[in-house]
Every structure is written in structure tokens, then in C-alpha cells.
Amino acid sequence: MARIVGGIACSHVPAIGVAVDKGNDGNPYWKPYFERIQPAREWLAKLKPDVAILIYNDHANALSLELIPTFLLGTAAEFPIADEGFGPRPVPKVIGHPRLAWHLVENLILDEFDMTIANAMPVDHGLTVPLTVTCGQPAAWPFEVIPLCVNVIQYPPPTGVRCFKLGQAIRRAVEDFPEDLRVVVYGTGGMSHQLQGERAGFVNQAFDQSFLDGMVDDPVRLTQISHTQYMRESGSEGIEMVMWLAMRGALGEHVREAFRYYHVPTSNTAAGLLCLDSE
Ligand code: DHB
Ligand code: FE
């Protein structure tokens, strides 16, 4: 039987990927960040997952405003790296897990989550930066990856409650998969940030710290945060944190905090990294 062995909540700030790609991760601006996240890489290497279900959002790279699926699951055997305007990031291609992906699609749809199916799709920084943060620069990613996109770009995104319930359904589906697989679930994006407008650069450390606490002990409290509250308290892009709640729903009621780091500023945002052991 497949089982979920851990969860990772991880910001996907593009500048983190660029720092690694250009070899700038040891410079004075980036060194403190990369030194402090090292234990998370060690934790993940020890956890030895076979597959990751990586919940993220596409930033109008694979999808445009012409097609906006609320939830989309990648069933392809591999996913090319998107060109976001500067050429694709120089990272290994992402290898999928079609058998588990199709099992998830079938089980989630029969469980009343109407997934869009992506048989071909490039993946952008939302997916590749968390892999870089947690795996560094390997010649090949150490596990297969099933991309699961959530629309947080075009109003209305799904609610936190809905994302949490999707995570719970993912857990049921994984546990119903007959092969012995160790599965890790990523929820990416956040933390508080606003990329445009009068409040560009907005960061709310108190909100973020309280969110990190809730991710460990009381995710149900976090599911009650409305879209308006996210906008007001965590900036216009803070809504990405609903994807953390999808990951948390997949981990079951009790988790153990294995690693936590919160860093401000990262580019013009707050970056969080939280690793949870599934109990
Ligand atoms: C930036 C982009 C993102 O998608 C994000 O989640 C955080 C920051 C940026 O362009 O800095
Ligand atoms: Fe983003």
C-alpha cells in the first residue's frame, strides 16, 4: 500500500531558484537562507520518498487566462521546464508517475473533486523552486513528481476549506493505491506577499508566524481564513497559502514538526519552509 510519509510547505519565490542557478547562493544576501534550510534537505534525503505530489500554482506559463482549471493533475510521464521569459531554468526535467497520477484522478473525481487532467504540461517556478529548495542541484530529481495545480491567479480561487478537503481526499486515494510507495506531499507558495500595487512588498510577519503555528497544531482554524482576510492580512498573493492547507489535509490529524524556517526578506516577500512528519 502507498502511504504519505511527510509533508513540506515551501515558498516558491523565483529569486531563490535564480540564486542557485547562477551560483549566488553563497553570497552575503543568500548565504543565511541557504545555510538555515540545509537540515530540511537532510530530513528529506533520509525520508527517501519514491514520489512527490506537488501542489502548486501555475503563473500563466502552462495555462493562460483562456483556460482556468480550479484543480488540475498532471498524468504525463515527464514535464518539461517552462520558459518564463529567460529560457527554461537549468534544472533536471520532472519525471511523472502516470500510474499513481491516474489512480489519483480516478479516485478524486469519484470522490467529487472534479480534476482537470493534464497529459502534457510545462512546469514553472511554482513547482521547480520548491524542488531546488529541498533537493539542491542533483543531476536528476531524487523522486518522481505528480504536479497538482490550484488556481490562485484568477478570482475566485478555491477556499481554504475546499483545499483542505482535497488534501484529505488525496490521502484516501494514496492509501488505496496497491503498490508500496513512500509519498511526500508539497504545498507551495506564500508566505505573505504582494507583488504589485500600492502595497507591493507588503509582509505581515505576525500573520505568517501564526499561520506556521496553525499548520502544525490547528489547521482547521486556518481553513476559516476568508479570501478577503488573506488579501488584507497577507497581501494579494498570500492566497497561495491555501495550497499549504491542501498539503496539511493530506497528512492526517496529527503531525510532528521536523523543521521550520521563516525568512524575511526573500526578494520582496516572506519565505517559509515547514517539514512535517506524518504520524
Ligand atoms: C514572486 C513570484 C511568486 O510566484 C511568488 O509566489 C513569490 C514571489 C516574485 O516574482 O518575486
Ligand atoms: Fe507564486
Coordinates of C-alpha atoms and ligand atoms in Angstrom, one line a residue:
M1 CA 0.0 0.0 0.0
A2 CA 1.2 3.5 -0.7
R3 CA 1.4 5.9 2.2
I4 CA 2.1 9.5 2.9
V5 CA 5.3 9.8 4.9
G6 CA 5.8 13.5 5.1
G7 CA 4.7 17.0 4.1
I8 CA 6.5 20.1 3.0
A9 CA 5.2 23.6 2.9
C10 CA 7.5 25.8 0.9
S11 CA 7.5 29.2 -0.7
H12 CA 8.4 29.3 -4.4
V13 CA 10.0 32.7 -4.8
P14 CA 11.6 32.7 -8.2
A15 CA 14.7 34.6 -7.0
I16 CA 15.6 31.6 -4.8
G17 CA 15.9 29.5 -7.9
V18 CA 17.8 32.1 -9.8
A19 CA 20.3 32.4 -6.9
V20 CA 21.1 28.7 -7.1
D21 CA 21.1 28.6 -10.9
K22 CA 23.6 31.4 -11.0
G23 CA 25.8 30.1 -8.2
N24 CA 24.9 33.1 -6.0
D25 CA 23.6 31.0 -3.0
G26 CA 26.9 31.6 -1.1
N27 CA 26.9 35.4 -1.4
P28 CA 26.1 37.5 1.6
Y29 CA 22.5 38.1 0.7
W30 CA 21.6 34.5 0.2
K31 CA 24.0 32.6 2.4
P32 CA 22.0 32.9 5.7
Y33 CA 18.9 31.5 3.9
F34 CA 20.7 28.5 2.3
E35 CA 22.6 27.7 5.4
R36 CA 19.5 27.6 7.5
I37 CA 17.5 25.3 5.1
Q38 CA 20.2 22.7 5.0
P39 CA 18.5 20.5 7.7
A40 CA 15.4 20.3 5.6
R41 CA 17.4 18.8 2.7
E42 CA 18.9 16.3 5.1
W43 CA 15.4 15.4 6.6
L44 CA 14.0 14.8 3.1
A45 CA 17.0 12.8 1.9
K46 CA 16.5 10.5 5.0
L47 CA 12.8 10.2 4.3
K48 CA 13.6 8.7 0.9
P49 CA 10.2 9.3 -0.8
D50 CA 9.5 7.5 -4.1
V51 CA 7.0 10.0 -5.3
A52 CA 6.0 13.6 -4.5
I53 CA 2.6 15.0 -5.1
L54 CA 3.5 18.7 -5.5
I55 CA 0.6 21.1 -5.0
Y56 CA 1.4 24.5 -6.6
N57 CA 0.1 27.1 -8.9
D58 CA 1.0 27.8 -12.5
H59 CA 1.7 31.5 -13.0
A60 CA 0.2 31.9 -16.5
N61 CA 3.1 29.8 -18.0
A62 CA 1.4 26.5 -18.8
L63 CA -2.1 28.0 -18.7
S64 CA -3.3 31.4 -19.9
L65 CA -6.4 33.2 -18.9
E66 CA -8.2 31.3 -21.7
L67 CA -8.4 28.1 -19.6
I68 CA -8.5 28.3 -15.9
P69 CA -9.0 24.9 -14.1
T70 CA -9.5 25.2 -10.4
F71 CA -7.7 21.9 -9.7
L72 CA -5.5 20.2 -12.3
L73 CA -3.5 17.0 -12.1
G74 CA -0.5 16.1 -14.3
T75 CA -0.7 12.5 -15.6
A76 CA 2.3 12.8 -18.1
A77 CA 5.4 10.6 -18.0
E78 CA 7.5 13.8 -17.9
F79 CA 7.0 17.5 -17.6
P80 CA 9.3 20.0 -19.4
I81 CA 10.6 23.1 -17.6
A82 CA 8.6 26.2 -18.6
D83 CA 10.4 29.1 -20.3
E84 CA 9.2 32.0 -18.1
G85 CA 10.9 34.7 -20.3
F86 CA 14.6 34.0 -19.6
G87 CA 14.8 30.5 -21.0
P88 CA 13.9 27.3 -19.0
R89 CA 15.6 27.0 -15.7
P90 CA 18.7 24.8 -15.9
V91 CA 17.3 22.0 -13.7
P92 CA 16.6 18.3 -14.4
K93 CA 13.3 17.5 -16.2
V94 CA 10.5 16.4 -14.0
I95 CA 9.6 12.8 -14.3
G96 CA 6.0 11.9 -13.5
H97 CA 4.3 8.8 -12.1
P98 CA 1.4 8.1 -14.5
R99 CA 0.1 5.1 -12.6
L100 CA -0.3 6.9 -9.4
A101 CA -1.5 10.0 -11.2
W102 CA -4.3 8.2 -13.0
H103 CA -5.2 6.5 -9.8
L104 CA -5.5 9.9 -8.1
V105 CA -7.5 11.3 -10.9
E106 CA -10.0 8.4 -10.8
N107 CA -10.3 8.4 -7.1
L108 CA -10.5 12.1 -6.7
I109 CA -13.2 12.5 -9.4
L110 CA -15.2 9.6 -7.9
D111 CA -14.8 11.4 -4.5
E112 CA -16.4 14.5 -6.0
F113 CA -13.3 16.6 -6.8
D114 CA -13.6 17.5 -10.5
M115 CA -10.0 17.4 -11.5
T116 CA -8.8 18.6 -14.9
I117 CA -6.4 16.1 -16.5
A118 CA -3.1 17.3 -18.0
N119 CA -1.4 14.8 -20.3
A120 CA 1.2 17.3 -21.3
M121 CA 2.2 20.5 -19.5
P122 CA 5.4 22.6 -18.8
V123 CA 6.0 23.3 -15.1
D124 CA 7.1 26.7 -13.8
H125 CA 8.8 28.2 -10.7
G126 CA 5.9 27.2 -8.6
L127 CA 7.0 23.6 -8.9
T128 CA 10.7 23.8 -9.6
V129 CA 11.8 26.2 -6.9
P130 CA 10.5 24.0 -4.0
L131 CA 12.4 21.1 -5.6
T132 CA 15.5 23.3 -5.6
V133 CA 15.0 24.4 -2.0
T134 CA 14.6 20.9 -0.7
C135 CA 16.9 18.9 -3.1
G136 CA 19.6 21.3 -4.2
Q137 CA 21.2 20.7 -7.6
P138 CA 21.1 17.0 -8.3
A139 CA 21.8 15.6 -11.8
A140 CA 18.2 14.1 -11.6
W141 CA 15.4 14.8 -9.1
P142 CA 15.6 12.0 -6.5
F143 CA 11.9 11.1 -6.9
E144 CA 9.1 11.2 -9.4
V145 CA 6.7 14.2 -9.2
I146 CA 3.0 14.4 -9.8
P147 CA 2.1 18.1 -10.4
L148 CA -1.2 19.3 -8.9
C149 CA -2.1 22.8 -9.9
V150 CA -4.6 25.0 -8.0
N151 CA -6.0 28.2 -9.5
V152 CA -5.0 31.1 -7.2
I153 CA -4.4 33.5 -10.1
Q154 CA -7.9 34.4 -11.3
Y155 CA -10.7 35.2 -8.8
P156 CA -12.4 33.1 -7.5
P157 CA -9.8 30.7 -6.2
P158 CA -11.0 27.7 -4.1
T159 CA -11.5 28.2 -0.4
G160 CA -9.1 27.0 2.2
V161 CA -11.7 24.5 3.4
R162 CA -12.0 23.1 -0.1
C163 CA -8.2 22.8 -0.4
F164 CA -8.0 21.1 3.0
K165 CA -10.7 18.6 2.0
L166 CA -8.9 18.0 -1.3
G167 CA -5.9 17.0 0.8
Q168 CA -8.0 14.6 2.8
A169 CA -9.2 13.0 -0.4
I170 CA -5.7 12.8 -1.7
R171 CA -4.7 10.8 1.5
R172 CA -7.6 8.4 1.0
A173 CA -6.6 7.9 -2.7
V174 CA -3.0 7.3 -1.9
E175 CA -3.8 4.8 0.8
D176 CA -6.0 2.9 -1.7
F177 CA -3.0 2.5 -4.2
P178 CA -1.8 -1.1 -4.1
E179 CA 1.9 -0.5 -4.7
D180 CA 4.3 0.1 -1.8
L181 CA 5.2 3.7 -2.4
R182 CA 6.5 6.3 0.0
V183 CA 4.8 9.6 -0.9
V184 CA 5.6 13.1 0.2
V185 CA 3.2 16.0 -0.4
Y186 CA 4.3 19.5 -1.1
G187 CA 2.2 22.6 -0.6
T188 CA 3.9 25.6 -2.2
G189 CA 3.6 29.4 -2.4
G190 CA 3.3 32.1 0.2
M191 CA 4.0 33.3 2.7
S192 CA 2.7 36.9 2.9
H193 CA 3.5 38.8 -0.2
Q194 CA 2.1 41.4 -2.7
L195 CA 3.9 41.8 -6.0
Q196 CA 2.0 44.8 -7.3
G197 CA 0.1 48.0 -6.5
E198 CA 0.4 50.4 -3.6
R199 CA 1.2 47.7 -1.1
A200 CA 3.9 46.0 -3.2
G201 CA 6.5 44.4 -0.9
F202 CA 3.9 44.0 1.9
V203 CA 4.9 41.4 4.5
N204 CA 3.0 40.5 7.7
Q205 CA 5.3 38.5 10.0
A206 CA 2.7 38.2 12.8
F207 CA 0.2 36.6 10.3
D208 CA 2.8 34.3 8.9
Q209 CA 4.1 33.1 12.3
S210 CA 0.5 32.4 13.4
F211 CA -0.1 30.5 10.1
L212 CA 3.0 28.4 10.7
D213 CA 1.8 27.5 14.2
G214 CA -1.6 26.6 12.9
M215 CA -0.1 24.4 10.2
V216 CA 1.3 22.2 12.9
D217 CA -1.4 22.2 15.6
D218 CA -4.7 23.6 14.4
P219 CA -5.1 23.6 10.6
V220 CA -8.9 23.7 11.0
R221 CA -8.5 27.3 12.4
L222 CA -6.6 28.2 9.2
T223 CA -9.3 26.8 6.9
Q224 CA -11.6 29.6 8.3
I225 CA -9.5 32.4 6.8
S226 CA -11.5 34.0 4.1
H227 CA -10.2 35.3 0.7
T228 CA -10.7 38.9 2.0
Q229 CA -8.7 38.2 5.1
Y230 CA -5.8 36.7 3.0
M231 CA -5.8 39.8 0.8
R232 CA -5.9 42.2 3.7
E233 CA -3.5 40.4 6.1
S234 CA -1.1 38.6 3.8
G235 CA -1.1 40.7 0.6
S236 CA -2.7 39.9 -2.7
E237 CA -0.5 36.8 -3.4
G238 CA -0.8 35.5 0.2
I239 CA -3.8 33.5 -1.1
E240 CA -1.2 30.9 -2.3
M241 CA -1.2 29.6 1.2
V242 CA -4.5 27.7 0.6
M243 CA -2.2 25.2 -1.1
W244 CA -0.4 24.7 2.2
L245 CA -3.8 23.7 3.6
A246 CA -4.2 21.1 0.8
M247 CA -0.9 19.5 1.8
R248 CA -1.9 19.7 5.5
G249 CA -5.2 17.9 4.8
A250 CA -3.3 15.1 3.2
L251 CA -1.2 14.5 6.4
G252 CA -4.0 13.4 8.7
E253 CA -4.9 14.9 12.1
H254 CA -1.6 14.7 13.9
V255 CA 1.8 15.6 12.6
R256 CA 5.2 16.2 14.1
E257 CA 7.1 19.3 13.2
A258 CA 10.5 18.2 11.8
F259 CA 11.8 21.6 10.6
R260 CA 10.7 25.2 10.4
Y261 CA 12.3 28.3 9.0
Y262 CA 10.9 31.7 8.2
H263 CA 13.0 34.3 6.4
V264 CA 12.3 38.0 5.6
P265 CA 13.1 39.4 3.1
T266 CA 13.5 36.9 0.3
S267 CA 13.3 39.1 -2.8
N268 CA 10.3 41.2 -1.8
T269 CA 8.4 38.5 0.1
A270 CA 8.5 36.4 3.2
A271 CA 9.6 32.8 2.7
G272 CA 8.6 29.9 4.8
L273 CA 9.7 26.3 4.9
L274 CA 8.0 23.7 7.1
C275 CA 8.6 20.0 7.1
L276 CA 6.1 17.7 8.8
D277 CA 6.4 14.0 9.7
S278 CA 3.1 12.1 9.2
E279 CA 2.1 10.2 12.3
Ligands
DHB1 C1 7.4 36.1 -6.7 C2 6.6 35.3 -7.5 C3 5.8 34.3 -7.0 O1 5.1 33.5 -7.7 C4 5.8 34.1 -5.6 O2 5.0 33.2 -5.1 C5 6.6 34.9 -4.8 C6 7.4 35.9 -5.3 C7 8.3 37.2 -7.3 O3 8.2 37.4 -8.5 O4 9.1 37.7 -6.6
FE2 FE 3.7 32.4 -6.7

